[in-house]
Amino acid sequence: MDTQKSPRRTTRLSASSTNHPEAAVVYNSHLTLDDLVFGDETISSDELLATLAGRRRQTLELLCHIGPLNSPMLPLFVYGGAATGKTSTVLQVFKHLNRPFVYSSCRTCYNPKILFESVLNQLMLHTRSSTNRYSSFKRCEKPSDFVNFLKEALVTVVKNLKENLSKKGSKKSGEHAKGSMVYLIFDNLELVREWDKSSTMLSFLFRLYHILNMTEVGVIFVSNASPDVYYSNAGSMDLFPLHFPDYSEDELRTIFMKSQGNSKLYSSFLGIVLKPYSRVTRRIDELSTAFLPLFQKYCEPLKDSGTALNEELKRKLFTHLQPHISSSLNEVFHAPTHSGGNFLMDKEKLRRKNSSKRLGATERVDEMDFHMSASAKYLLISAFLASRNPATLDASLFDSTGGTDSRKKRRKMSEKTKEMKENAEQELLLKGPGTFPLERLLAIFQCITSMSEDSLNEDQDEDIGFEVGGDSRLMADVLLQLSSLCNANFISKGGSCPLESSTRYRSLVSEDMTLKVARSLNFPLSKYLYRR
Amino acid sequence: MAEAPDDEFSPETFSGTFESNIQPFFVLHKALARKVEKKAPAASAGKARRKIDLSPAKLRHCEGIEGGCGDGENERCMERLRMEAFDSVWSKIESTIQDVLKKFNVNLFDDIFQWVCESFEAINVCQTSRHVKANRSYPIITDAASKKISIGLVLTKNLDFVDDLLTFRDLGVHLKSHGCHVANLSSLDFSAKAGIGGCLKIMLRQFLMISSDAADISVLAAWYSEQGLSKPMVIIIDDMERCCGSVLADFILTLSEWVLKLPIVLVVGVSTTIDSARKLLPSNVLQYFSPSKFMLGSPAEKMDAIVEAVLVKQCSGFNIDYKVAAFMRSYFLRQDGTLTSFIRALKIACVQHFSRQLISKGLSTLFLVEDTLGMPFDMRSPLPEAMLKNKVVERTGEKFSHALAESTRRKNYWSSVLLCLHEAGKSDNIQLLDLFCEALDPEFHKFVASDKNTNLERELGAKMSSDYCVYPQSFKKNGFIRQAVNSVRDLHETQLSQILENWERHTADLDEINEKVKELRSIISDEGKGSLQESINASRRITSRSNLNMGKETANEKAASLIKSLVREYMRPFEELHCFENADNLQSALIGDPRRQIQVDLLDVQKILKCNCCSKKGTILLPTMHDTSILYTLAQEHGDLINLHDWYHSFKTIINPVVNEKNKKKKSGTPKKRKARDEEPASISEATIQARFCRAVTELQITGLLRMPSKRRPDYLQRVAFGL
């Protein structure tokens, strides 16, 4: 960071930091106008275009729109899908131009107050520190205040910039701000739409340029969403749109090739994976996340052989990689175990496998990888049943005879109105898991627990000592269990007020999971599950 | 995890943990706690579901009533002794549990710390290569691959996350002590109501230790650069599933804008499966993660560690009998599944044991004697003054101490054999708790005692598939001890020697067994060497392999027969002088069944309120009774659906009999009329009745006994959950 500063300017501008000289000892809190520029070494236009591979047209357009030194510009609206290089391009362009700018992301600044204060802090070269209790330069919540403060700040900054220019005009300055224009960049503008329903904030931001009415200010918006979606909110917009389209496959290739050392190997790798993947997504971030483990897989056979890349080897690598591609296409998220515990884990797994093999099919090892109490398991199953089965069948499925002869009844019924039934089932399938009230859940729960209690007492578990209290024991904590199931997102709860009568639940568990649970309890799930 | 059972019982933790999810229970609990004090203490002291009052005053109160016959002085002395006994025993158990759990997690914590350091290093490398300035508002421009947030997913392996609250707190302390900046966020901080601002604010407060007005992450950046940029920042979130997904996503996206500028590492608890992250968060958030998985020990493992330390190894001299053990086991497996509740059960058992279980008053002193005796067998250690006065101790004297020593010795043998069995059963995932229960089972004892010299060996060795119906119950297919013994036969050589090593460790204090184990071990190791030598000599011959197998076979057989003989010899029933055996009391104290209790209490409210006005009349409804109680009693006359109009009118007739009297004037005698007039000088206005009615109905609704009318049937209320 450039620590050079003229004393006159600091006394005027960063009053807060001069008031507390001790802050400077801990951390270089004196900012100068030169901190408004990007800061690193400037890059030439060739470098600029080289770094922004695939964005040549947009970069040139952007440069063109921003224009030469000290020329006013209309507000610019940069838009395009996620990860198409909008923010990078804008920032790199400013790095190249070396002009002062203020960048605020509406993600980090998640409400108007923080956004305003962030802009003002940057403009006024204010640093938060323990001496000012990390407060911002000015408290500013209303747009009207913001306009006043902003105008004030801009006037000062522009004036100082001009003074700077005239003073250092002769000197060759590498890192000093060029020109007397200040650019305000608002990133992630689409988030502002969610801030308030009336979208006053959005129209305010769009009109900011006209409200300020200063030629020395340039405003640049960066957004995921196209300008169309803002029309309804902000009415007419006096913005110059600049679209960043998705990268083409060739552009993606150039981008990925740029960052790789072993270009030959990587290009052959890209030849395999880029095509299937670019059909799914063209986002750089998603692709690079997916490619990283795949490339490691790809290189696996190479570890020992230092041979040059030829066709044969390529084919070999391809056959090695191929099975992983389709599986990784569906995989969004993969968490490897940390290496420290790895060994232990493997050992454990091996042991488990061994033991399960030895015991054979008679005794299945509990396959669930987390602990659930039996009553929670039953509750999960009953919620699943309540969500999948139509409520009208409950009586026949769970009557005292245990649902054996009820099947006939059901069959008879379905024969009568077969077609209607089928339609209804189709509808049920499309709707997904149904909702159910608490009472139905509890009733089913009571049924299946009492049934399994019976079978339990018949064939095993004398040492469990469960028969002492009967099934009332299972009931005691049901609501607590239910709430913990809700917390684990296994059951969703509709309606917010627990007193409201209309609270309905819905099971969100997959059938596989439920089957696993049922298996661990030896519960005959299929017997109670209604199917066509 | 519940290291400090102390904390579990403190109201703070309760409100923190349960506030969000069991609001109704909380209401019930409050009401119950009051009742408990009014009821006869011996019967209902434990009825409160969530909070058991363990204050000394309470105990004294209990005992004062219970043992009311004794003379005051002696009584008070006994009380004090009981309290002392409880305090000393429980503090021992508690500290043991804490130690066990601490030991249990220490490896994982070190692992996590190491991983944090690695991630921090990686961030630092990126930072220095790119001249990052933390205080700049714009994000770093780099390739997407290096813009990742390290996230450690700690699988807690338990649906209920109560046990792990303290784990994460301890993790925070651990990381802090190793020089990280740590913020411990609760999942409740990520609520949709507070939004992103809420969790940022709490995070800032935890890092900065001061509250700043704006929850702006740039404050964190400013603070961090003042701190010298040398330590990693760790954010711990205890349970991801309970977080509001959108808020968590926003939070992570916000962090992602500061990635590389702020070296933030996330540690997140996951109570079910890794997949839940995928369900909760959108993919554009997930791709910012560079995740690592960490495994906490499963609750069953933790449970085994606790059972071993507390119940098997006898840290305190507090025992439980078979019934209680079986109850606690089934409660853990079937009901709650948290260690927290297991420890709570243990504590309640302990309290009950000392407060009311002791019929013979001397037994509490006995406990103290045994306590001092238990560790170094030192009878002459200073006993409390009061105890020396006690006649019981004087009378029993030396004999008593001998008996105790003998009992302790046998108990030690018993424990060691049990641990050996557990060691053997580990490969089959047999849990210590199961073995413990089975070993305590009187059926098992009977069996061992009845034919210990005949065919036990054969039976123990018999394969599970064989005719187990012949044998007594405990040797049915769930016979864990038999399974454990059997599993010894199928072990690999290395596993076997490992187990023998562990056996030797477990029996280190007991010479008799230790000798045997050592002997066996030396035999096996000799054999192993021999067969190894042989196999080397005759390198690829089938004979040598079969020979090796033979050797292994015999070694396994020997080990199995050793453990069998140990079981036969040392797992004899031994008469526990002082173990807690009242499972029913424990059950009612632990579970309490608040819903049923509320219904019962509403139906005979006189028992609790004990007012003069309505106690005499028994079950007849009187206007002086509590409105809610009247309404609930009236509701019993209806079925599932209650007609609102009928209900209101019957309520009205009861609280305002004046209206009634116009009709009944001839029928009802004067006394009732007079009485009614005494109590209700002026007839209550319609509005008041309606108001009271509404309030009572609302109360019933709040207790969860009623449901308000639906739109379809506006004049009917529905009764909810009877019998529950």
PDB file of C-alpha atoms in Angstrom, chain A residues 34-245:
ATOM      1  CA  ASP A  34      -4.225   6.788  -4.188  1.00  0.00           C
ATOM      2  CA  ASP A  35      -5.932   4.039  -2.275  1.00  0.00           C
ATOM      3  CA  LEU A  36      -8.984   4.616  -4.359  1.00  0.00           C
ATOM      4  CA  VAL A  37      -7.278   3.035  -7.357  1.00  0.00           C
ATOM      5  CA  PHE A  38      -6.790  -0.661  -7.719  1.00  0.00           C
ATOM      6  CA  GLY A  39      -3.401  -0.494  -6.159  1.00  0.00           C
ATOM      7  CA  ASP A  40      -1.216  -3.116  -7.757  1.00  0.00           C
ATOM      8  CA  GLU A  41       1.040  -2.462 -10.667  1.00  0.00           C
ATOM      9  CA  THR A  42      -0.931  -1.243 -13.599  1.00  0.00           C
ATOM     10  CA  ILE A  43      -1.196  -3.503 -16.567  1.00  0.00           C
ATOM     11  CA  SER A  44      -0.940  -2.628 -20.194  1.00  0.00           C
ATOM     12  CA  SER A  45      -3.850  -3.065 -22.537  1.00  0.00           C
ATOM     13  CA  ASP A  46      -2.261  -6.156 -24.044  1.00  0.00           C
ATOM     14  CA  GLU A  47      -1.899  -7.741 -20.638  1.00  0.00           C
ATOM     15  CA  LEU A  48      -5.432  -6.762 -19.887  1.00  0.00           C
ATOM     16  CA  LEU A  49      -6.784  -8.502 -22.929  1.00  0.00           C
ATOM     17  CA  ALA A  50      -4.612 -11.497 -22.262  1.00  0.00           C
ATOM     18  CA  THR A  51      -5.846 -11.969 -18.730  1.00  0.00           C
ATOM     19  CA  LEU A  52      -9.463 -11.624 -19.746  1.00  0.00           C
ATOM     20  CA  ALA A  53      -9.522 -14.502 -22.148  1.00  0.00           C
ATOM     21  CA  GLY A  54     -12.730 -14.778 -24.064  1.00  0.00           C
ATOM     22  CA  ARG A  55     -13.935 -11.371 -22.958  1.00  0.00           C
ATOM     23  CA  ARG A  56     -12.130  -9.311 -25.558  1.00  0.00           C
ATOM     24  CA  ARG A  57     -15.164  -7.749 -27.128  1.00  0.00           C
ATOM     25  CA  GLN A  58     -16.706  -6.854 -23.746  1.00  0.00           C
ATOM     26  CA  THR A  59     -13.459  -5.404 -22.462  1.00  0.00           C
ATOM     27  CA  LEU A  60     -13.020  -3.185 -25.459  1.00  0.00           C
ATOM     28  CA  GLU A  61     -16.607  -2.084 -25.234  1.00  0.00           C
ATOM     29  CA  LEU A  62     -16.199  -1.292 -21.577  1.00  0.00           C
ATOM     30  CA  LEU A  63     -13.046   0.706 -22.214  1.00  0.00           C
ATOM     31  CA  CYS A  64     -14.759   2.489 -24.985  1.00  0.00           C
ATOM     32  CA  HIS A  65     -17.704   3.386 -22.838  1.00  0.00           C
ATOM     33  CA  ILE A  66     -15.635   4.602 -19.938  1.00  0.00           C
ATOM     34  CA  GLY A  67     -13.753   6.668 -22.388  1.00  0.00           C
ATOM     35  CA  PRO A  68     -10.538   8.620 -22.218  1.00  0.00           C
ATOM     36  CA  LEU A  69      -9.318  10.462 -19.156  1.00  0.00           C
ATOM     37  CA  ASN A  70     -11.768  12.848 -17.526  1.00  0.00           C
ATOM     38  CA  SER A  71     -14.574  12.254 -19.946  1.00  0.00           C
ATOM     39  CA  PRO A  72     -18.007  11.939 -18.451  1.00  0.00           C
ATOM     40  CA  MET A  73     -19.944   8.730 -18.931  1.00  0.00           C
ATOM     41  CA  LEU A  74     -23.522   7.555 -18.770  1.00  0.00           C
ATOM     42  CA  PRO A  75     -24.348   4.979 -16.107  1.00  0.00           C
ATOM     43  CA  LEU A  76     -23.293   1.566 -17.321  1.00  0.00           C
ATOM     44  CA  PHE A  77     -25.221  -1.619 -16.698  1.00  0.00           C
ATOM     45  CA  VAL A  78     -23.081  -4.727 -16.949  1.00  0.00           C
ATOM     46  CA  TYR A  79     -25.093  -7.918 -16.916  1.00  0.00           C
ATOM     47  CA  GLY A  80     -24.745 -11.578 -17.688  1.00  0.00           C
ATOM     48  CA  GLY A  81     -25.029 -14.980 -16.080  1.00  0.00           C
ATOM     49  CA  ALA A  82     -23.112 -16.025 -13.029  1.00  0.00           C
ATOM     50  CA  ALA A  83     -19.397 -16.591 -13.454  1.00  0.00           C
ATOM     51  CA  THR A  84     -19.108 -14.934 -16.830  1.00  0.00           C
ATOM     52  CA  GLY A  85     -16.357 -12.629 -15.724  1.00  0.00           C
ATOM     53  CA  LYS A  86     -18.303  -9.425 -15.136  1.00  0.00           C
ATOM     54  CA  THR A  87     -16.703  -8.382 -11.896  1.00  0.00           C
ATOM     55  CA  SER A  88     -13.250  -9.493 -12.924  1.00  0.00           C
ATOM     56  CA  THR A  89     -13.460  -7.613 -16.193  1.00  0.00           C
ATOM     57  CA  VAL A  90     -14.612  -4.397 -14.573  1.00  0.00           C
ATOM     58  CA  LEU A  91     -11.961  -4.597 -11.875  1.00  0.00           C
ATOM     59  CA  GLN A  92      -9.196  -5.481 -14.305  1.00  0.00           C
ATOM     60  CA  VAL A  93     -10.193  -2.608 -16.531  1.00  0.00           C
ATOM     61  CA  PHE A  94      -9.852  -0.252 -13.615  1.00  0.00           C
ATOM     62  CA  LYS A  95      -6.553  -1.808 -12.741  1.00  0.00           C
ATOM     63  CA  HIS A  96      -5.463  -1.023 -16.249  1.00  0.00           C
ATOM     64  CA  LEU A  97      -6.879   2.483 -16.275  1.00  0.00           C
ATOM     65  CA  ASN A  98      -5.632   3.215 -12.799  1.00  0.00           C
ATOM     66  CA  ARG A  99      -8.502   5.539 -12.071  1.00  0.00           C
ATOM     67  CA  PRO A 100     -10.111   6.019  -8.676  1.00  0.00           C
ATOM     68  CA  PHE A 101     -13.189   3.926  -8.022  1.00  0.00           C
ATOM     69  CA  VAL A 102     -15.396   2.810  -5.185  1.00  0.00           C
ATOM     70  CA  TYR A 103     -16.553  -0.784  -5.193  1.00  0.00           C
ATOM     71  CA  SER A 104     -19.502  -2.013  -3.142  1.00  0.00           C
ATOM     72  CA  SER A 105     -21.048  -5.409  -3.378  1.00  0.00           C
ATOM     73  CA  CYS A 106     -24.673  -5.632  -2.428  1.00  0.00           C
ATOM     74  CA  ARG A 107     -23.953  -9.074  -1.041  1.00  0.00           C
ATOM     75  CA  THR A 108     -21.579  -7.920   1.632  1.00  0.00           C
ATOM     76  CA  CYS A 109     -23.545  -4.724   2.074  1.00  0.00           C
ATOM     77  CA  TYR A 110     -26.792  -6.493   2.661  1.00  0.00           C
ATOM     78  CA  ASN A 111     -28.917  -3.514   3.546  1.00  0.00           C
ATOM     79  CA  PRO A 112     -29.077   0.132   2.434  1.00  0.00           C
ATOM     80  CA  LYS A 113     -27.402   1.449   5.542  1.00  0.00           C
ATOM     81  CA  ILE A 114     -24.332  -0.707   5.144  1.00  0.00           C
ATOM     82  CA  LEU A 115     -24.193   0.011   1.441  1.00  0.00           C
ATOM     83  CA  PHE A 116     -24.305   3.770   1.978  1.00  0.00           C
ATOM     84  CA  GLU A 117     -21.764   3.678   4.737  1.00  0.00           C
ATOM     85  CA  SER A 118     -19.462   1.445   2.750  1.00  0.00           C
ATOM     86  CA  VAL A 119     -19.478   3.897  -0.161  1.00  0.00           C
ATOM     87  CA  LEU A 120     -18.925   6.873   2.121  1.00  0.00           C
ATOM     88  CA  ASN A 121     -16.177   5.139   4.087  1.00  0.00           C
ATOM     89  CA  GLN A 122     -14.276   4.417   0.944  1.00  0.00           C
ATOM     90  CA  LEU A 123     -14.738   7.860  -0.479  1.00  0.00           C
ATOM     91  CA  MET A 124     -13.733   9.603   2.714  1.00  0.00           C
ATOM     92  CA  LEU A 125     -10.771   7.265   3.132  1.00  0.00           C
ATOM     93  CA  HIS A 126     -12.091   6.214   6.494  1.00  0.00           C
ATOM     94  CA  THR A 127     -10.732   3.146   8.239  1.00  0.00           C
ATOM     95  CA  ARG A 128     -12.531   1.318  10.953  1.00  0.00           C
ATOM     96  CA  SER A 129     -10.330   0.613  13.922  1.00  0.00           C
ATOM     97  CA  SER A 130     -10.562  -0.185  17.563  1.00  0.00           C
ATOM     98  CA  THR A 131     -10.020   3.472  18.367  1.00  0.00           C
ATOM     99  CA  ASN A 132     -13.227   4.486  16.675  1.00  0.00           C
ATOM    100  CA  ARG A 133     -14.921   1.318  17.865  1.00  0.00           C
ATOM    101  CA  TYR A 134     -15.085   0.098  14.306  1.00  0.00           C
ATOM    102  CA  SER A 135     -17.730   2.583  13.481  1.00  0.00           C
ATOM    103  CA  SER A 136     -18.169   3.968  10.030  1.00  0.00           C
ATOM    104  CA  PHE A 137     -17.461   7.491   8.903  1.00  0.00           C
ATOM    105  CA  LYS A 138     -21.015   8.692   9.169  1.00  0.00           C
ATOM    106  CA  ARG A 139     -24.228   7.134  10.213  1.00  0.00           C
ATOM    107  CA  CYS A 140     -26.401   7.123   7.165  1.00  0.00           C
ATOM    108  CA  GLU A 141     -29.638   5.276   6.693  1.00  0.00           C
ATOM    109  CA  LYS A 142     -31.808   7.361   4.433  1.00  0.00           C
ATOM    110  CA  PRO A 143     -31.213   7.819   0.715  1.00  0.00           C
ATOM    111  CA  SER A 144     -31.640  11.563   1.085  1.00  0.00           C
ATOM    112  CA  ASP A 145     -28.860  11.743   3.662  1.00  0.00           C
ATOM    113  CA  PHE A 146     -26.752   9.564   1.489  1.00  0.00           C
ATOM    114  CA  VAL A 147     -27.127  11.899  -1.468  1.00  0.00           C
ATOM    115  CA  ASN A 148     -26.052  14.861   0.619  1.00  0.00           C
ATOM    116  CA  PHE A 149     -23.087  13.130   2.144  1.00  0.00           C
ATOM    117  CA  LEU A 150     -22.104  11.600  -1.125  1.00  0.00           C
ATOM    118  CA  LYS A 151     -22.210  14.892  -2.952  1.00  0.00           C
ATOM    119  CA  GLU A 152     -20.121  16.505  -0.281  1.00  0.00           C
ATOM    120  CA  ALA A 153     -17.605  13.711  -0.328  1.00  0.00           C
ATOM    121  CA  LEU A 154     -17.431  13.595  -4.087  1.00  0.00           C
ATOM    122  CA  VAL A 155     -16.831  17.303  -4.363  1.00  0.00           C
ATOM    123  CA  THR A 156     -13.950  17.076  -1.915  1.00  0.00           C
ATOM    124  CA  VAL A 157     -12.448  14.057  -3.556  1.00  0.00           C
ATOM    125  CA  VAL A 158     -12.685  15.497  -7.029  1.00  0.00           C
ATOM    126  CA  LYS A 159     -11.175  18.728  -5.854  1.00  0.00           C
ATOM    127  CA  ASN A 160      -8.287  16.918  -4.256  1.00  0.00           C
ATOM    128  CA  LEU A 161      -7.803  14.806  -7.290  1.00  0.00           C
ATOM    129  CA  LYS A 162      -7.532  17.884  -9.417  1.00  0.00           C
ATOM    130  CA  GLU A 163      -5.049  19.457  -7.042  1.00  0.00           C
ATOM    131  CA  ASN A 164      -3.082  16.258  -7.097  1.00  0.00           C
ATOM    132  CA  LEU A 165      -3.027  16.259 -10.822  1.00  0.00           C
ATOM    133  CA  SER A 166      -1.780  19.766 -11.172  1.00  0.00           C
ATOM    134  CA  LYS A 167       0.894  19.146  -8.584  1.00  0.00           C
ATOM    135  CA  LYS A 168       2.128  15.856  -9.842  1.00  0.00           C
ATOM    136  CA  GLY A 169       1.411  16.522 -13.423  1.00  0.00           C
ATOM    137  CA  SER A 170       5.014  16.646 -14.360  1.00  0.00           C
ATOM    138  CA  LYS A 171       6.015  13.600 -12.346  1.00  0.00           C
ATOM    139  CA  LYS A 172       5.708  10.158 -13.767  1.00  0.00           C
ATOM    140  CA  SER A 173       3.455   8.378 -11.371  1.00  0.00           C
ATOM    141  CA  GLY A 174       2.967   4.659 -11.494  1.00  0.00           C
ATOM    142  CA  GLU A 175       0.462   4.164  -8.757  1.00  0.00           C
ATOM    143  CA  HIS A 176      -1.113   7.523  -8.532  1.00  0.00           C
ATOM    144  CA  ALA A 177      -4.668   7.989  -9.469  1.00  0.00           C
ATOM    145  CA  LYS A 178      -5.228   9.173 -12.973  1.00  0.00           C
ATOM    146  CA  GLY A 179      -7.773  11.739 -13.883  1.00  0.00           C
ATOM    147  CA  SER A 180     -10.306  13.481 -11.746  1.00  0.00           C
ATOM    148  CA  MET A 181     -13.228  11.146 -12.318  1.00  0.00           C
ATOM    149  CA  VAL A 182     -14.555   8.918  -9.564  1.00  0.00           C
ATOM    150  CA  TYR A 183     -16.396   5.738 -10.482  1.00  0.00           C
ATOM    151  CA  LEU A 184     -18.945   4.075  -8.270  1.00  0.00           C
ATOM    152  CA  ILE A 185     -19.313   0.346  -8.859  1.00  0.00           C
ATOM    153  CA  PHE A 186     -22.306  -1.504  -7.446  1.00  0.00           C
ATOM    154  CA  ASP A 187     -21.948  -5.241  -7.743  1.00  0.00           C
ATOM    155  CA  ASN A 188     -24.603  -7.940  -7.282  1.00  0.00           C
ATOM    156  CA  LEU A 189     -27.335  -5.458  -7.947  1.00  0.00           C
ATOM    157  CA  GLU A 190     -29.946  -8.197  -8.335  1.00  0.00           C
ATOM    158  CA  LEU A 191     -29.911  -8.650  -4.575  1.00  0.00           C
ATOM    159  CA  VAL A 192     -31.267  -5.162  -4.052  1.00  0.00           C
ATOM    160  CA  ARG A 193     -34.564  -6.332  -5.446  1.00  0.00           C
ATOM    161  CA  GLU A 194     -35.102  -8.376  -2.309  1.00  0.00           C
ATOM    162  CA  TRP A 195     -34.348  -5.570   0.095  1.00  0.00           C
ATOM    163  CA  ASP A 196     -37.684  -3.863  -0.050  1.00  0.00           C
ATOM    164  CA  LYS A 197     -40.848  -4.710  -1.778  1.00  0.00           C
ATOM    165  CA  SER A 198     -41.541  -1.250  -3.110  1.00  0.00           C
ATOM    166  CA  SER A 199     -38.108  -1.190  -4.716  1.00  0.00           C
ATOM    167  CA  THR A 200     -37.525   2.439  -3.903  1.00  0.00           C
ATOM    168  CA  MET A 201     -33.940   1.559  -3.287  1.00  0.00           C
ATOM    169  CA  LEU A 202     -33.478   0.213  -6.765  1.00  0.00           C
ATOM    170  CA  SER A 203     -34.949   3.190  -8.529  1.00  0.00           C
ATOM    171  CA  PHE A 204     -32.932   5.432  -6.261  1.00  0.00           C
ATOM    172  CA  LEU A 205     -29.701   3.728  -7.250  1.00  0.00           C
ATOM    173  CA  PHE A 206     -30.613   3.900 -10.912  1.00  0.00           C
ATOM    174  CA  ARG A 207     -31.340   7.582 -10.667  1.00  0.00           C
ATOM    175  CA  LEU A 208     -28.294   8.276  -8.537  1.00  0.00           C
ATOM    176  CA  TYR A 209     -26.336   9.646 -11.464  1.00  0.00           C
ATOM    177  CA  HIS A 210     -29.027  12.133 -12.318  1.00  0.00           C
ATOM    178  CA  ILE A 211     -29.639  13.045  -8.716  1.00  0.00           C
ATOM    179  CA  LEU A 212     -25.980  13.776  -8.168  1.00  0.00           C
ATOM    180  CA  ASN A 213     -25.765  15.604 -11.438  1.00  0.00           C
ATOM    181  CA  MET A 214     -21.979  15.658 -11.443  1.00  0.00           C
ATOM    182  CA  THR A 215     -20.044  15.027 -14.590  1.00  0.00           C
ATOM    183  CA  GLU A 216     -17.080  13.784 -12.612  1.00  0.00           C
ATOM    184  CA  VAL A 217     -18.952  10.713 -11.432  1.00  0.00           C
ATOM    185  CA  GLY A 218     -19.304   7.484 -13.313  1.00  0.00           C
ATOM    186  CA  VAL A 219     -21.721   4.821 -12.122  1.00  0.00           C
ATOM    187  CA  ILE A 220     -21.381   1.167 -13.048  1.00  0.00           C
ATOM    188  CA  PHE A 221     -23.871  -1.488 -12.059  1.00  0.00           C
ATOM    189  CA  VAL A 222     -23.018  -5.145 -12.221  1.00  0.00           C
ATOM    190  CA  SER A 223     -25.890  -7.573 -12.142  1.00  0.00           C
ATOM    191  CA  ASN A 224     -26.785 -11.180 -12.749  1.00  0.00           C
ATOM    192  CA  ALA A 225     -30.166 -10.285 -14.053  1.00  0.00           C
ATOM    193  CA  SER A 226     -30.820  -8.607 -17.347  1.00  0.00           C
ATOM    194  CA  PRO A 227     -32.191  -5.055 -17.449  1.00  0.00           C
ATOM    195  CA  ASP A 228     -35.663  -6.347 -18.334  1.00  0.00           C
ATOM    196  CA  VAL A 229     -36.312  -7.542 -14.827  1.00  0.00           C
ATOM    197  CA  TYR A 230     -35.628  -4.095 -13.455  1.00  0.00           C
ATOM    198  CA  TYR A 231     -38.042  -2.264 -15.709  1.00  0.00           C
ATOM    199  CA  SER A 232     -41.027  -3.143 -13.631  1.00  0.00           C
ATOM    200  CA  ASN A 233     -39.234  -1.990 -10.519  1.00  0.00           C
ATOM    201  CA  ALA A 234     -37.502   1.102 -11.670  1.00  0.00           C
ATOM    202  CA  GLY A 235     -39.465   2.252 -14.628  1.00  0.00           C
ATOM    203  CA  SER A 236     -37.370   3.660 -17.394  1.00  0.00           C
ATOM    204  CA  MET A 237     -33.677   3.386 -16.960  1.00  0.00           C
ATOM    205  CA  ASP A 238     -31.126   5.660 -18.513  1.00  0.00           C
ATOM    206  CA  LEU A 239     -28.489   2.986 -18.549  1.00  0.00           C
ATOM    207  CA  PHE A 240     -26.110   1.794 -21.131  1.00  0.00           C
ATOM    208  CA  PRO A 241     -26.377  -2.022 -21.116  1.00  0.00           C
ATOM    209  CA  LEU A 242     -23.380  -4.241 -21.655  1.00  0.00           C
ATOM    210  CA  HIS A 243     -24.076  -7.932 -21.915  1.00  0.00           C
ATOM    211  CA  PHE A 244     -21.647 -10.652 -20.925  1.00  0.00           C
ATOM    212  CA  PRO A 245     -22.774 -13.831 -22.639  1.00  0.00           C
TER     213      PRO A 245
END
